[in-house]
N, CA, C and O of each residue as an XYZ file, in Angstrom:
752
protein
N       0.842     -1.184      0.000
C       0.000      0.000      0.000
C       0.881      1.239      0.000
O       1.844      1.291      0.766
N       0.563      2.349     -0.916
C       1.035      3.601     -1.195
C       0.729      4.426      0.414
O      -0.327      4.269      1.027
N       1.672      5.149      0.822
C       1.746      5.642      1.711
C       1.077      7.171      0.931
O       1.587      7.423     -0.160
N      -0.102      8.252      1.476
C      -1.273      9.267      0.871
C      -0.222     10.420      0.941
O      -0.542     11.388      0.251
N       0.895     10.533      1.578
C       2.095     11.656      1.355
C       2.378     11.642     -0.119
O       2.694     12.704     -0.655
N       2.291     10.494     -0.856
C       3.791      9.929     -1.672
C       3.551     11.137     -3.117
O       4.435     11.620     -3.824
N       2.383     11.311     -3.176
C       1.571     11.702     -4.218
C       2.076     13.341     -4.296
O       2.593     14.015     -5.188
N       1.412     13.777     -2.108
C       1.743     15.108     -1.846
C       3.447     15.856     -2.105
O       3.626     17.071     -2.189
N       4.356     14.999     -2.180
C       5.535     15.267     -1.903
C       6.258     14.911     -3.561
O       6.078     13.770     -3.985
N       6.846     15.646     -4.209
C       7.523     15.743     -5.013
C       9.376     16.266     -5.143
O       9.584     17.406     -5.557
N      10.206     15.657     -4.890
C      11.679     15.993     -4.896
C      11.414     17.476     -3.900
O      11.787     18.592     -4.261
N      10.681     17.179     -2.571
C      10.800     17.629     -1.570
C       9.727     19.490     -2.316
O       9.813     20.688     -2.046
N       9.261     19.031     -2.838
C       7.595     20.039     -3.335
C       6.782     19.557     -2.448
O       6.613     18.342     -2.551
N       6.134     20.155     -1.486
C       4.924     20.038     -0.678
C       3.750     20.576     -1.719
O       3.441     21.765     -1.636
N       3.023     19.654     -2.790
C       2.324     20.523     -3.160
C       0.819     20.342     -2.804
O      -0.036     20.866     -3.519
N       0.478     19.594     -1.692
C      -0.294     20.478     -1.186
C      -0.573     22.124     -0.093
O      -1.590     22.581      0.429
N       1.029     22.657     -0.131
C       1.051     23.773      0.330
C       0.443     24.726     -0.884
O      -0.406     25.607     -0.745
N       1.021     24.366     -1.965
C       0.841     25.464     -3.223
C      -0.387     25.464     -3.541
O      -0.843     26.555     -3.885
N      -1.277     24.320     -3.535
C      -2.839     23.888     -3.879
C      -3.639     24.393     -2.567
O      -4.707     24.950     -2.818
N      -3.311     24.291     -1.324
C      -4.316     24.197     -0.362
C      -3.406     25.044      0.793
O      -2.873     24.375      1.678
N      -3.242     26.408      0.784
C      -2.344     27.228      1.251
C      -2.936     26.877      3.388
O      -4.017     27.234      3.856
N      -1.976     26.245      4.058
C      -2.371     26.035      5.292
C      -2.225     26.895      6.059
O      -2.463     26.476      7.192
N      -1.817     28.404      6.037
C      -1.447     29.530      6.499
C      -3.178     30.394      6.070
O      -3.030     31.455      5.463
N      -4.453     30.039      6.315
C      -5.609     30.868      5.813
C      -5.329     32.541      5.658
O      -6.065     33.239      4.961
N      -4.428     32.961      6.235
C      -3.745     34.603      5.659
C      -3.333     34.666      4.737
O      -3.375     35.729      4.118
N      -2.714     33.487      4.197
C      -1.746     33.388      2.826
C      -2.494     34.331      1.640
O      -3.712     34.487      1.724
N      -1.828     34.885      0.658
C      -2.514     35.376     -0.411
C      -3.497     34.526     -1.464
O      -4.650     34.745     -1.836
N      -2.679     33.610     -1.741
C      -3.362     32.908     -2.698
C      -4.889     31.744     -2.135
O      -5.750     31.299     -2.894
N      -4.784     31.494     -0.481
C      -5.665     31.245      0.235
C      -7.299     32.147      0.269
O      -8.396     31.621      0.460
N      -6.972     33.855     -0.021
C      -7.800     34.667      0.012
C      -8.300     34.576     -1.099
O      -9.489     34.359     -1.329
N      -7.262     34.767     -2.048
C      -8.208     34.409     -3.890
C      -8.795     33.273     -3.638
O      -9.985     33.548     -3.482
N      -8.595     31.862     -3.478
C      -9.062     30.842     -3.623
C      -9.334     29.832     -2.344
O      -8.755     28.748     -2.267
N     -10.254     30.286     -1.368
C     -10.614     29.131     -0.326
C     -10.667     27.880     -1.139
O     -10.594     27.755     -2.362
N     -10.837     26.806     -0.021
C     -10.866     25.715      0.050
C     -12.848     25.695     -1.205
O     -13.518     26.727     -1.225
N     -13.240     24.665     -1.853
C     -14.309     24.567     -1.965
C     -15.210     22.923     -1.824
O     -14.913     21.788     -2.197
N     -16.514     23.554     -1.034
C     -17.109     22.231     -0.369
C     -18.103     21.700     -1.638
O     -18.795     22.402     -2.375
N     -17.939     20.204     -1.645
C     -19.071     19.653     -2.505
C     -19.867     18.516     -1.661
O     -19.244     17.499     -1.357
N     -21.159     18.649     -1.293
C     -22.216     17.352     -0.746
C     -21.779     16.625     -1.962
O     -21.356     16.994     -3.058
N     -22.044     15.348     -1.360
C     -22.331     13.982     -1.836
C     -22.999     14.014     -3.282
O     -23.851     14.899     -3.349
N     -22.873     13.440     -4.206
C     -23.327     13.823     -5.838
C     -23.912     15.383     -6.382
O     -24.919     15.811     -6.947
N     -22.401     16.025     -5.745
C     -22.908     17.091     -6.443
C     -21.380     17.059     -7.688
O     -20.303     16.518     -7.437
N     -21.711     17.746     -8.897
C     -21.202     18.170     -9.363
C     -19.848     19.056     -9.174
O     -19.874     19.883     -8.262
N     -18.803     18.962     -9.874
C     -17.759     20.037     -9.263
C     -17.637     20.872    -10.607
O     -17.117     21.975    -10.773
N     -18.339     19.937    -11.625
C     -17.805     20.396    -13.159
C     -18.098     19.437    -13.819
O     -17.726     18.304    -13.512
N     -19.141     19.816    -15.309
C     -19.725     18.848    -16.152
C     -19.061     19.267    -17.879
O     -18.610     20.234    -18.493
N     -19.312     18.114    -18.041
C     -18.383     18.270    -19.877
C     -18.851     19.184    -20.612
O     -20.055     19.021    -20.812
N     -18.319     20.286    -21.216
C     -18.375     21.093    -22.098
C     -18.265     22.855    -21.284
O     -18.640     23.985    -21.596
N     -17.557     22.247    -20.166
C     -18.064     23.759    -18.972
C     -16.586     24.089    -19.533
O     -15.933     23.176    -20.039
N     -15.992     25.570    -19.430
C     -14.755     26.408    -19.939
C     -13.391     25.475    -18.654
O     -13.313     25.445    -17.426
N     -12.577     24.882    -19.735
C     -11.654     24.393    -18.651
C     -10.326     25.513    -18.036
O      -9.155     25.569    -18.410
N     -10.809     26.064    -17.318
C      -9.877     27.282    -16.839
C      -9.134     26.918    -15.106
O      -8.130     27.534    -14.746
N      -9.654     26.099    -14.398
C      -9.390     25.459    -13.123
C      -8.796     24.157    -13.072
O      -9.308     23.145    -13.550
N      -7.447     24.234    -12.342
C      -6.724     22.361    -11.755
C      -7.448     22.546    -10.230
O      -7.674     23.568     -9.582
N      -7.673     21.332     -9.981
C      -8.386     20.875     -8.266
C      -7.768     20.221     -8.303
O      -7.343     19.701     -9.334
N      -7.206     19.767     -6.304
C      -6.598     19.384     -5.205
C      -7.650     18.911     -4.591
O      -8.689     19.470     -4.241
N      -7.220     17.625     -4.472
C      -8.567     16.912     -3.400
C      -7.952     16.912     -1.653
O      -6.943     16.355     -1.220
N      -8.874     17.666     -0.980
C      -7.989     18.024      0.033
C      -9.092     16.613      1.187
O      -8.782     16.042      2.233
N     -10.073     16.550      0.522
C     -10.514     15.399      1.517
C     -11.704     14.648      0.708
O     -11.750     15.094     -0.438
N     -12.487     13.844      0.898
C     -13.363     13.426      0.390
C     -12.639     12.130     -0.866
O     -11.701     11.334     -0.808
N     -13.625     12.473     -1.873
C     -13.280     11.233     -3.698
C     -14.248     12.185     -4.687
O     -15.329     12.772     -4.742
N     -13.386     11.971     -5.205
C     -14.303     12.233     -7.145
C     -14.260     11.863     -7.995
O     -13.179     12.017     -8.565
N     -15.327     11.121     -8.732
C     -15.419     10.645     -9.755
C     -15.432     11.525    -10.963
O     -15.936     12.632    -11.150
N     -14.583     10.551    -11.899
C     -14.611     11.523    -12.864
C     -14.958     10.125    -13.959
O     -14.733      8.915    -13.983
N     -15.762     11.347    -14.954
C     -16.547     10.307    -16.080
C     -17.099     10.954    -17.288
O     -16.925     12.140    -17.564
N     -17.814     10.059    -18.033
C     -18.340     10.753    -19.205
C     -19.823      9.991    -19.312
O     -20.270      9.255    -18.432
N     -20.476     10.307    -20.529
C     -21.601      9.892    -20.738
C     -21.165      9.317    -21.908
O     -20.105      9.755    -22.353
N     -21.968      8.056    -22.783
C     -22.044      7.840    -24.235
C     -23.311      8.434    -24.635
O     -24.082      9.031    -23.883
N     -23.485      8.190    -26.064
C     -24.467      8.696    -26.522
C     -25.710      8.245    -25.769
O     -26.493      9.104    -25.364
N     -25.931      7.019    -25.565
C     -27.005      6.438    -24.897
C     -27.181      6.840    -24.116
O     -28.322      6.585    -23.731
N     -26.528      7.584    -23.357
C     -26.677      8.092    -21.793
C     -26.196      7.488    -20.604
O     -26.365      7.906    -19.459
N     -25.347      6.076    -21.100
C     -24.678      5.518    -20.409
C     -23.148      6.125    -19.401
O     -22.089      6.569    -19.845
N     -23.521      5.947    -18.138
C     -22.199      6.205    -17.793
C     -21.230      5.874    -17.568
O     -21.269      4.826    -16.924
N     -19.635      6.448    -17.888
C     -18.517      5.748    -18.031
C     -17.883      6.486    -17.280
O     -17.603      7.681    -17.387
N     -17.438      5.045    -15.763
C     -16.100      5.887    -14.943
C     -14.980      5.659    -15.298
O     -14.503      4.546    -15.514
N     -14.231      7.130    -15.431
C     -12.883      7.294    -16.356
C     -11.866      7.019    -15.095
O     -10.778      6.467    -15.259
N     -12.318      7.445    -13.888
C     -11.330      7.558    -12.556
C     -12.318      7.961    -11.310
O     -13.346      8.638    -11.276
N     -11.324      7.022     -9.955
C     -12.022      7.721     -8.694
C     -10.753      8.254     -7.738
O      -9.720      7.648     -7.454
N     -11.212      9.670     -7.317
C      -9.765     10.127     -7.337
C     -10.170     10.166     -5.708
O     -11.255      9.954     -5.165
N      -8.618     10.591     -5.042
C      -9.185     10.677     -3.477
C      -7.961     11.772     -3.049
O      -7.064     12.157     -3.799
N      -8.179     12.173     -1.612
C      -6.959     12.989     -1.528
C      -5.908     13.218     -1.834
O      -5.344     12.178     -2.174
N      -5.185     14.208     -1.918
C      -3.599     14.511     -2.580
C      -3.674     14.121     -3.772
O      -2.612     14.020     -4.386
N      -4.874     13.804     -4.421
C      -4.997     13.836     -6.018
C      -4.946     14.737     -6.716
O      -4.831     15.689     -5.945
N      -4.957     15.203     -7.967
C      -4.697     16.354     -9.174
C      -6.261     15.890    -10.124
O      -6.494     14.691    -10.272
N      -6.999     16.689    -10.566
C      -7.730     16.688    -11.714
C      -7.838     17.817    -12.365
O      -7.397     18.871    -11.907
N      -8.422     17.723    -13.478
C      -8.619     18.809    -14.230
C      -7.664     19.268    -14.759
O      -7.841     20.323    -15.369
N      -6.358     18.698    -14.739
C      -4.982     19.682    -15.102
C      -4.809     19.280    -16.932
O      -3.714     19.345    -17.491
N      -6.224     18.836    -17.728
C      -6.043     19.334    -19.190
C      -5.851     20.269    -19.611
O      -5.206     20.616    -20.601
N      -6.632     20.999    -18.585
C      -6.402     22.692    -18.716
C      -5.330     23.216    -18.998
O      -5.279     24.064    -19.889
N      -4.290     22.849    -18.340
C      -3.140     23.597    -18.197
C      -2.256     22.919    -19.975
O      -1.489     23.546    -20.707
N      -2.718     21.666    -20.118
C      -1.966     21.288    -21.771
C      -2.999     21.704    -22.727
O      -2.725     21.093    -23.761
N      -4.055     22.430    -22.927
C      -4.670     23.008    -24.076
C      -6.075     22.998    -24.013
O      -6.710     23.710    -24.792
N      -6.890     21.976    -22.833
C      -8.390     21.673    -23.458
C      -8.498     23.062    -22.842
O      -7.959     23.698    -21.937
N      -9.862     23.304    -24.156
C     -10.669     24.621    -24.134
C     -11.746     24.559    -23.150
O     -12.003     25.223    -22.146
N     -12.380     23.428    -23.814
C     -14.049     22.920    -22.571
C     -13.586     21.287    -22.462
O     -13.164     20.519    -23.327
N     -13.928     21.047    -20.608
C     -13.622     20.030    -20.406
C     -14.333     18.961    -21.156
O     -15.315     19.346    -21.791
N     -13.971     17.414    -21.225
C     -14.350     16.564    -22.106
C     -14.940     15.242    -21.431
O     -15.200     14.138    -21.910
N     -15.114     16.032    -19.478
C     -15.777     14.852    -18.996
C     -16.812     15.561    -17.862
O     -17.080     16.762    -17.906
N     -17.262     14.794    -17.010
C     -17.516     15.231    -15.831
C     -16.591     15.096    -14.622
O     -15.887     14.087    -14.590
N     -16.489     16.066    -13.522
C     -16.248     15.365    -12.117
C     -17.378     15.767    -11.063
O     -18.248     16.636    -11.106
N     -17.061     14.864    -10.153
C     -18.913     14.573     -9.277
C     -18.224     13.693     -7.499
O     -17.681     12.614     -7.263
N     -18.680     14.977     -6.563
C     -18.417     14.381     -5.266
C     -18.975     13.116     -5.293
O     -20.153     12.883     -5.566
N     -18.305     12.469     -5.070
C     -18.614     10.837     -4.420
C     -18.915     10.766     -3.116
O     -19.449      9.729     -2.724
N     -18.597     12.018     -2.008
C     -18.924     11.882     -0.645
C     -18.216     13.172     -0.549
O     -17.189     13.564     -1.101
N     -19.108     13.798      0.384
C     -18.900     15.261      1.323
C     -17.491     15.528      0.673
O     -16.622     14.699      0.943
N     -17.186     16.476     -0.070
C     -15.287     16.446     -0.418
C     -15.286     17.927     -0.395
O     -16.302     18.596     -0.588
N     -13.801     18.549     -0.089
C     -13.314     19.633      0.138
C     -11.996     19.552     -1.412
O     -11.252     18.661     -1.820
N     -12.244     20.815     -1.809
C     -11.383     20.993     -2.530
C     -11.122     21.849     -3.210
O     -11.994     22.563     -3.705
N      -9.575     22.047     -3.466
C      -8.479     23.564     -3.435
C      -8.556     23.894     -4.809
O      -8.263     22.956     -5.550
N      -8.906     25.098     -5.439
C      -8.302     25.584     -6.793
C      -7.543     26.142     -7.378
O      -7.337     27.301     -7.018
N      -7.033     25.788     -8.146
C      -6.114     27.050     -8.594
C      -6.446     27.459    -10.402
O      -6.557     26.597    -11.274
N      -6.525     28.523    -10.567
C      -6.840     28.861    -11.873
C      -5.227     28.457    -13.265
O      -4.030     28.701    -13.111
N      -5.814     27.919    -14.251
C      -4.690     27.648    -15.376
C      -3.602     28.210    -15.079
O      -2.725     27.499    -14.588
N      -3.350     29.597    -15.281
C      -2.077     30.500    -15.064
C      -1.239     29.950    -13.912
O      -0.232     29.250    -14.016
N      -1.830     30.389    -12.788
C      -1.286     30.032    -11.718
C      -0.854     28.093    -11.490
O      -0.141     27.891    -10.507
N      -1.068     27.389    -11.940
C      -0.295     26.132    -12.387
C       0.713     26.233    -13.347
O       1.712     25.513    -13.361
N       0.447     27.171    -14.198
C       1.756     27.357    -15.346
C       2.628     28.013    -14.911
O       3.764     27.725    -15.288
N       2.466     29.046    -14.036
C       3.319     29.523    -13.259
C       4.304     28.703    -12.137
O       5.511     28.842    -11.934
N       3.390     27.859    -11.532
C       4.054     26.748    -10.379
C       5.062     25.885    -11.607
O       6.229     25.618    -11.320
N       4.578     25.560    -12.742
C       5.609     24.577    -13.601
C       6.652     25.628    -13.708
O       7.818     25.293    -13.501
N       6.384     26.800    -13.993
C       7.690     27.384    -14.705
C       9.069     27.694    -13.444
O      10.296     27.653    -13.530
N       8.108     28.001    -12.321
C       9.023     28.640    -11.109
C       9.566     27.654    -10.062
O      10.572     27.886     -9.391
N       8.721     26.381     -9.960
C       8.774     25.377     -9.142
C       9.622     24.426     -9.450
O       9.174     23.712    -10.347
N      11.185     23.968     -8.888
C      11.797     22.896     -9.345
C      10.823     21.684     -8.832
O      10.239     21.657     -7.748
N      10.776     20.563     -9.988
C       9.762     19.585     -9.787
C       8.422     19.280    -10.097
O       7.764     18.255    -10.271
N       8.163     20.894    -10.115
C       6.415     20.704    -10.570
C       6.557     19.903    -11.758
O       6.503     18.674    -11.717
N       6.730     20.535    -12.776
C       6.324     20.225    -14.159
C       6.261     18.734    -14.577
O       5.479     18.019    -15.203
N       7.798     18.557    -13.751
C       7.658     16.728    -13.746
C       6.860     16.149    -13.248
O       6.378     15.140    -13.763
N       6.510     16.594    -12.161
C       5.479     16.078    -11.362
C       3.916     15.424    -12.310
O       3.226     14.408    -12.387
N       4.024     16.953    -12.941
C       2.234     16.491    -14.009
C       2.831     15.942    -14.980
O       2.454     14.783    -15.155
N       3.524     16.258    -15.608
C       4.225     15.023    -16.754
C       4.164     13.696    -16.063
O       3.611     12.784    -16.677
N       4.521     13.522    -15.196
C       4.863     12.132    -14.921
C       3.006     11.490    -14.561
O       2.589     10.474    -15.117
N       2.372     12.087    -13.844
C       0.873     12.236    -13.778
C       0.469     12.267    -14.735
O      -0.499     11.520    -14.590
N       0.439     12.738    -16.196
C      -0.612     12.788    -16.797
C       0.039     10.951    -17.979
O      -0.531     10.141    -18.709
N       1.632     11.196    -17.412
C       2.141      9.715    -18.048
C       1.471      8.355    -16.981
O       1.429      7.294    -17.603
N       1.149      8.291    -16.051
C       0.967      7.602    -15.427
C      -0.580      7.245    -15.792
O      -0.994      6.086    -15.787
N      -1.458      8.475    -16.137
C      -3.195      8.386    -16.227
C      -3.245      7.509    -17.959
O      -4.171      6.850    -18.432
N      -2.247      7.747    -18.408
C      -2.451      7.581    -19.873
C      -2.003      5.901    -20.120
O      -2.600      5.152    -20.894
N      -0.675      5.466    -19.173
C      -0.999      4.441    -18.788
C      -1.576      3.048    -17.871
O      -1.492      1.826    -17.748
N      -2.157      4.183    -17.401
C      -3.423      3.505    -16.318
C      -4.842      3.408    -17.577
O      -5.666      2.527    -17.331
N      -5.059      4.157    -18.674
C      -6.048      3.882    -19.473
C      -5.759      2.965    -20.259
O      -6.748      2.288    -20.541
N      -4.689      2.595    -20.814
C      -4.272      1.919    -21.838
C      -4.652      0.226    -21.299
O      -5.427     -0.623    -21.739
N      -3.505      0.255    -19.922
C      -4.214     -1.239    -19.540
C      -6.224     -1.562    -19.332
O      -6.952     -2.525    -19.575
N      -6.450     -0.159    -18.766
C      -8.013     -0.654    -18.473
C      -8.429     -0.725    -19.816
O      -9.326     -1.568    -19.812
N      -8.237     -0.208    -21.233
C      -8.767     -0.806    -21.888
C      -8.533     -2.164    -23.134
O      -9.144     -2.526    -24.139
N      -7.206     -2.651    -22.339
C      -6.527     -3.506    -22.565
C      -7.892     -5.056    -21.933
O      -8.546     -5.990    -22.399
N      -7.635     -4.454    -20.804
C      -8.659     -5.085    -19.751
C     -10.152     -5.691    -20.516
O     -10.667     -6.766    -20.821
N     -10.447     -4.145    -20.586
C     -12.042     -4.733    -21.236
C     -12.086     -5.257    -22.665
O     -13.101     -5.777    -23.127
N     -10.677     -5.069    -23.522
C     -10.846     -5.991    -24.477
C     -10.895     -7.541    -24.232
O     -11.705     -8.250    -24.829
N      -9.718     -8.180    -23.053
C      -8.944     -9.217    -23.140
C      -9.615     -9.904    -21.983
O      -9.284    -11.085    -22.082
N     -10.462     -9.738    -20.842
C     -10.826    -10.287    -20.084
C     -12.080    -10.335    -19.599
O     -12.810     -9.351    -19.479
N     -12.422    -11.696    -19.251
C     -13.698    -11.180    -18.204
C     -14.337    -10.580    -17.757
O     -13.610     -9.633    -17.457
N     -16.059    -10.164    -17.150
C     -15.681     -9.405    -16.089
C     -15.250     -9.463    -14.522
O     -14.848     -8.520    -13.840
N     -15.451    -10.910    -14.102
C     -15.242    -11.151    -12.854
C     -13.278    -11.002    -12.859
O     -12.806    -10.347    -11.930
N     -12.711    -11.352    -13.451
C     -11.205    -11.179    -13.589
C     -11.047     -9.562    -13.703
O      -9.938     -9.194    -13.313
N     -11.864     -8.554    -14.129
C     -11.969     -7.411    -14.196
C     -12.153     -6.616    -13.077
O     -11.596     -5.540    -12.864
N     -13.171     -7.338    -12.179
C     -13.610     -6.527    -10.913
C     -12.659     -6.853     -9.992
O     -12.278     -5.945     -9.253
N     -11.963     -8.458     -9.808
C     -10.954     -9.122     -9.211
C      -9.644     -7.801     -8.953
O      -9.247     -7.295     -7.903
N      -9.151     -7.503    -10.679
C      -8.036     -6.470    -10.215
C      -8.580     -5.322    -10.177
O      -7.595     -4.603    -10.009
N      -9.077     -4.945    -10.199
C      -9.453     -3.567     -9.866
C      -9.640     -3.437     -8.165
O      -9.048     -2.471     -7.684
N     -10.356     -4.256     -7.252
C     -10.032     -4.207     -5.952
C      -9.082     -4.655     -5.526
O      -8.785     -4.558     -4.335
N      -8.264     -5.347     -6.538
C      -6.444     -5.289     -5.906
C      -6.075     -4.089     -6.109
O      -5.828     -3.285     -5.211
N      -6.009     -3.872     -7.299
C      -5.352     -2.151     -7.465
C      -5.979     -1.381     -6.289
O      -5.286     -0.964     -5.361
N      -6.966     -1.251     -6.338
C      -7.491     -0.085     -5.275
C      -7.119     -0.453     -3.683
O      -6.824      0.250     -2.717
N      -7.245     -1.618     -3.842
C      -6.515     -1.954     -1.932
C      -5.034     -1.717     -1.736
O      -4.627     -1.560     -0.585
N      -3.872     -1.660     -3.141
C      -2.750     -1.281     -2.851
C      -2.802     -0.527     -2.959
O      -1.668     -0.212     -2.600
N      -3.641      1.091     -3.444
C      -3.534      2.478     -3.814
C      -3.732      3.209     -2.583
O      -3.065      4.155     -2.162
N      -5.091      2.448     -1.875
C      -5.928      3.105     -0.836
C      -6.140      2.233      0.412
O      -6.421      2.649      1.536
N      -5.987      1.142      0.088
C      -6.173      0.303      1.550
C      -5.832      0.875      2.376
O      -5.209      1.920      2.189
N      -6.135      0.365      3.728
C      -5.417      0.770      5.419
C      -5.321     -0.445      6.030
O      -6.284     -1.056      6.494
N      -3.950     -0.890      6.047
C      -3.848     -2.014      6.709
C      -4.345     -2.138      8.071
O      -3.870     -1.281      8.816
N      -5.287     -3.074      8.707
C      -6.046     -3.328     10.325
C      -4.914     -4.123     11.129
O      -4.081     -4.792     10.518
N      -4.918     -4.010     12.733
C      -4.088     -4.329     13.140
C      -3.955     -6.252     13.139
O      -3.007     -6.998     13.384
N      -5.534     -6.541     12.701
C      -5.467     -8.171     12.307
C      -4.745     -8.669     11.002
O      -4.403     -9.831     10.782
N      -4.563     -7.522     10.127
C      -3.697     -7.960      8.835
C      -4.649     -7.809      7.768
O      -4.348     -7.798      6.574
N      -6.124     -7.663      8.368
C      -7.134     -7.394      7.303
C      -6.707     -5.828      6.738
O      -6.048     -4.948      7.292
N      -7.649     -5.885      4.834
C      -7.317     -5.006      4.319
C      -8.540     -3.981      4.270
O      -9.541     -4.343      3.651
N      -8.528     -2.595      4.944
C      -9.952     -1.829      4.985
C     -10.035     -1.065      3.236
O      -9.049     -0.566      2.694
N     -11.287     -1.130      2.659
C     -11.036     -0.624      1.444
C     -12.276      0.027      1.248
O     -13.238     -0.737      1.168
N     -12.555      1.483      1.129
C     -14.122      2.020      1.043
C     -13.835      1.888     -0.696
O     -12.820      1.997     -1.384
N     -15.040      1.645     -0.948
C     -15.545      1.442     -1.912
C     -16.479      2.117     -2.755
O     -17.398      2.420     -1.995
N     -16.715      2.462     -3.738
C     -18.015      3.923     -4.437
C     -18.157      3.392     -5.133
O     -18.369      4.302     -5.934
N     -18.315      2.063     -6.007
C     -18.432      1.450     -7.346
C     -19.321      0.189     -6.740
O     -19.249     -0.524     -5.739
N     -20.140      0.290     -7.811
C     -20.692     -1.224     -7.650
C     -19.682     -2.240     -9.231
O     -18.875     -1.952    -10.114
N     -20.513     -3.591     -8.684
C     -19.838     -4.631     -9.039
C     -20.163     -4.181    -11.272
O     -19.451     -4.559    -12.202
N     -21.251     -3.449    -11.329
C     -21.673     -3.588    -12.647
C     -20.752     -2.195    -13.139
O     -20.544     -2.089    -14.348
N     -20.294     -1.308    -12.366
C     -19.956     -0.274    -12.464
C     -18.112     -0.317    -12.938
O     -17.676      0.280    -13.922
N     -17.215     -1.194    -11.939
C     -16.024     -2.007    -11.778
C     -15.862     -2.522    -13.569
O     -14.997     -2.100    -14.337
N     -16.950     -3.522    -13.905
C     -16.702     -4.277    -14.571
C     -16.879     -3.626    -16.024
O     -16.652     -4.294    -17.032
């Protein structure tokens, strides 16, 4: 299991200081509080102006799309010390999905500029989302590696492995605690 720092900490970048300023005097704290979302609310739906990266400072968000049918497709479930929305910052005009509280979530903004700014001034940032947006691109490739080549019960199988080494909390019996937001038809 990933220790929930590993994400926050970059070649010694705290960036949840830069996302979620813990000093509430701070300047960039005053432009941009923290922002609260209830349980299935919306944070941002596809085709809205992509001008904002979010910091998940507590809570999960799903992020997804619709097909034509109206079917929904989860692209990702993100959870603290996570990054979304940062297409923005490589070119999308209007976002190309949804994201949607999964449970009570708090979370930090920062407008486009001010991320392009953190890449340009920040030793580490830039790698940081490079290496993030290399990591999302091959985290899609296998899932749809996945739904070509397998099952779905072999499908839902790794996916609560992956998620128990991402997010688990090991119990002091050795059991693995794993909250869960997906159903079994949803997984697969």
């Amino acid at each position: 299991m990933k220790d929930a720092n590993d994400i926050w900490y970059l070649e010694e970048v705290n960036l949840f200081e830069y996302f979620c300023p813990i000093n509430k005097g701070a300047e960039r704290y005053k432009r941009h509080p923290k922002r609260n979302y209830k349980k299935n609310e919306f944070i941002y739906f596809a085709d809205d102006t992509s001008e904002h990266v979010f910091f998940i400072d507590s809570g999960a968000v799903k992020i997804g799309s619709y097909t034509p049918e109206g079917e929904e497709l989860i692209q990702a479930v993100l959870h603290p010390g996570e990054i979304f929305g940062e297409l923005a910052i490589y070119g999308e005009q209007k976002r190309t999905s949804f994201a949607q509280a999964m449970e009570n979530t708090e979370v930090c903004v920062l407008e486009r500029n001010e991320v392009t700014s953190l890449m340009r001034d920040i030793r580490g940032f830039q790698k940081f989302l490079n290496k993030l947006m290399g990591d999302r691109i091959i985290y899609t490739q296998k899932r749809l590696a996945s739904l070509l080549f397998k099952d779905a019960r072999t499908r839902i199988a790794e996916y609560i492995m992956e998620q128990a080494d991402r997010y688990g909390k090991k119990l002091a019996d050795g059991a693995i605690q794993l909250r869960n937001y997906l159903t079994h038809q949803e997984i697969a």
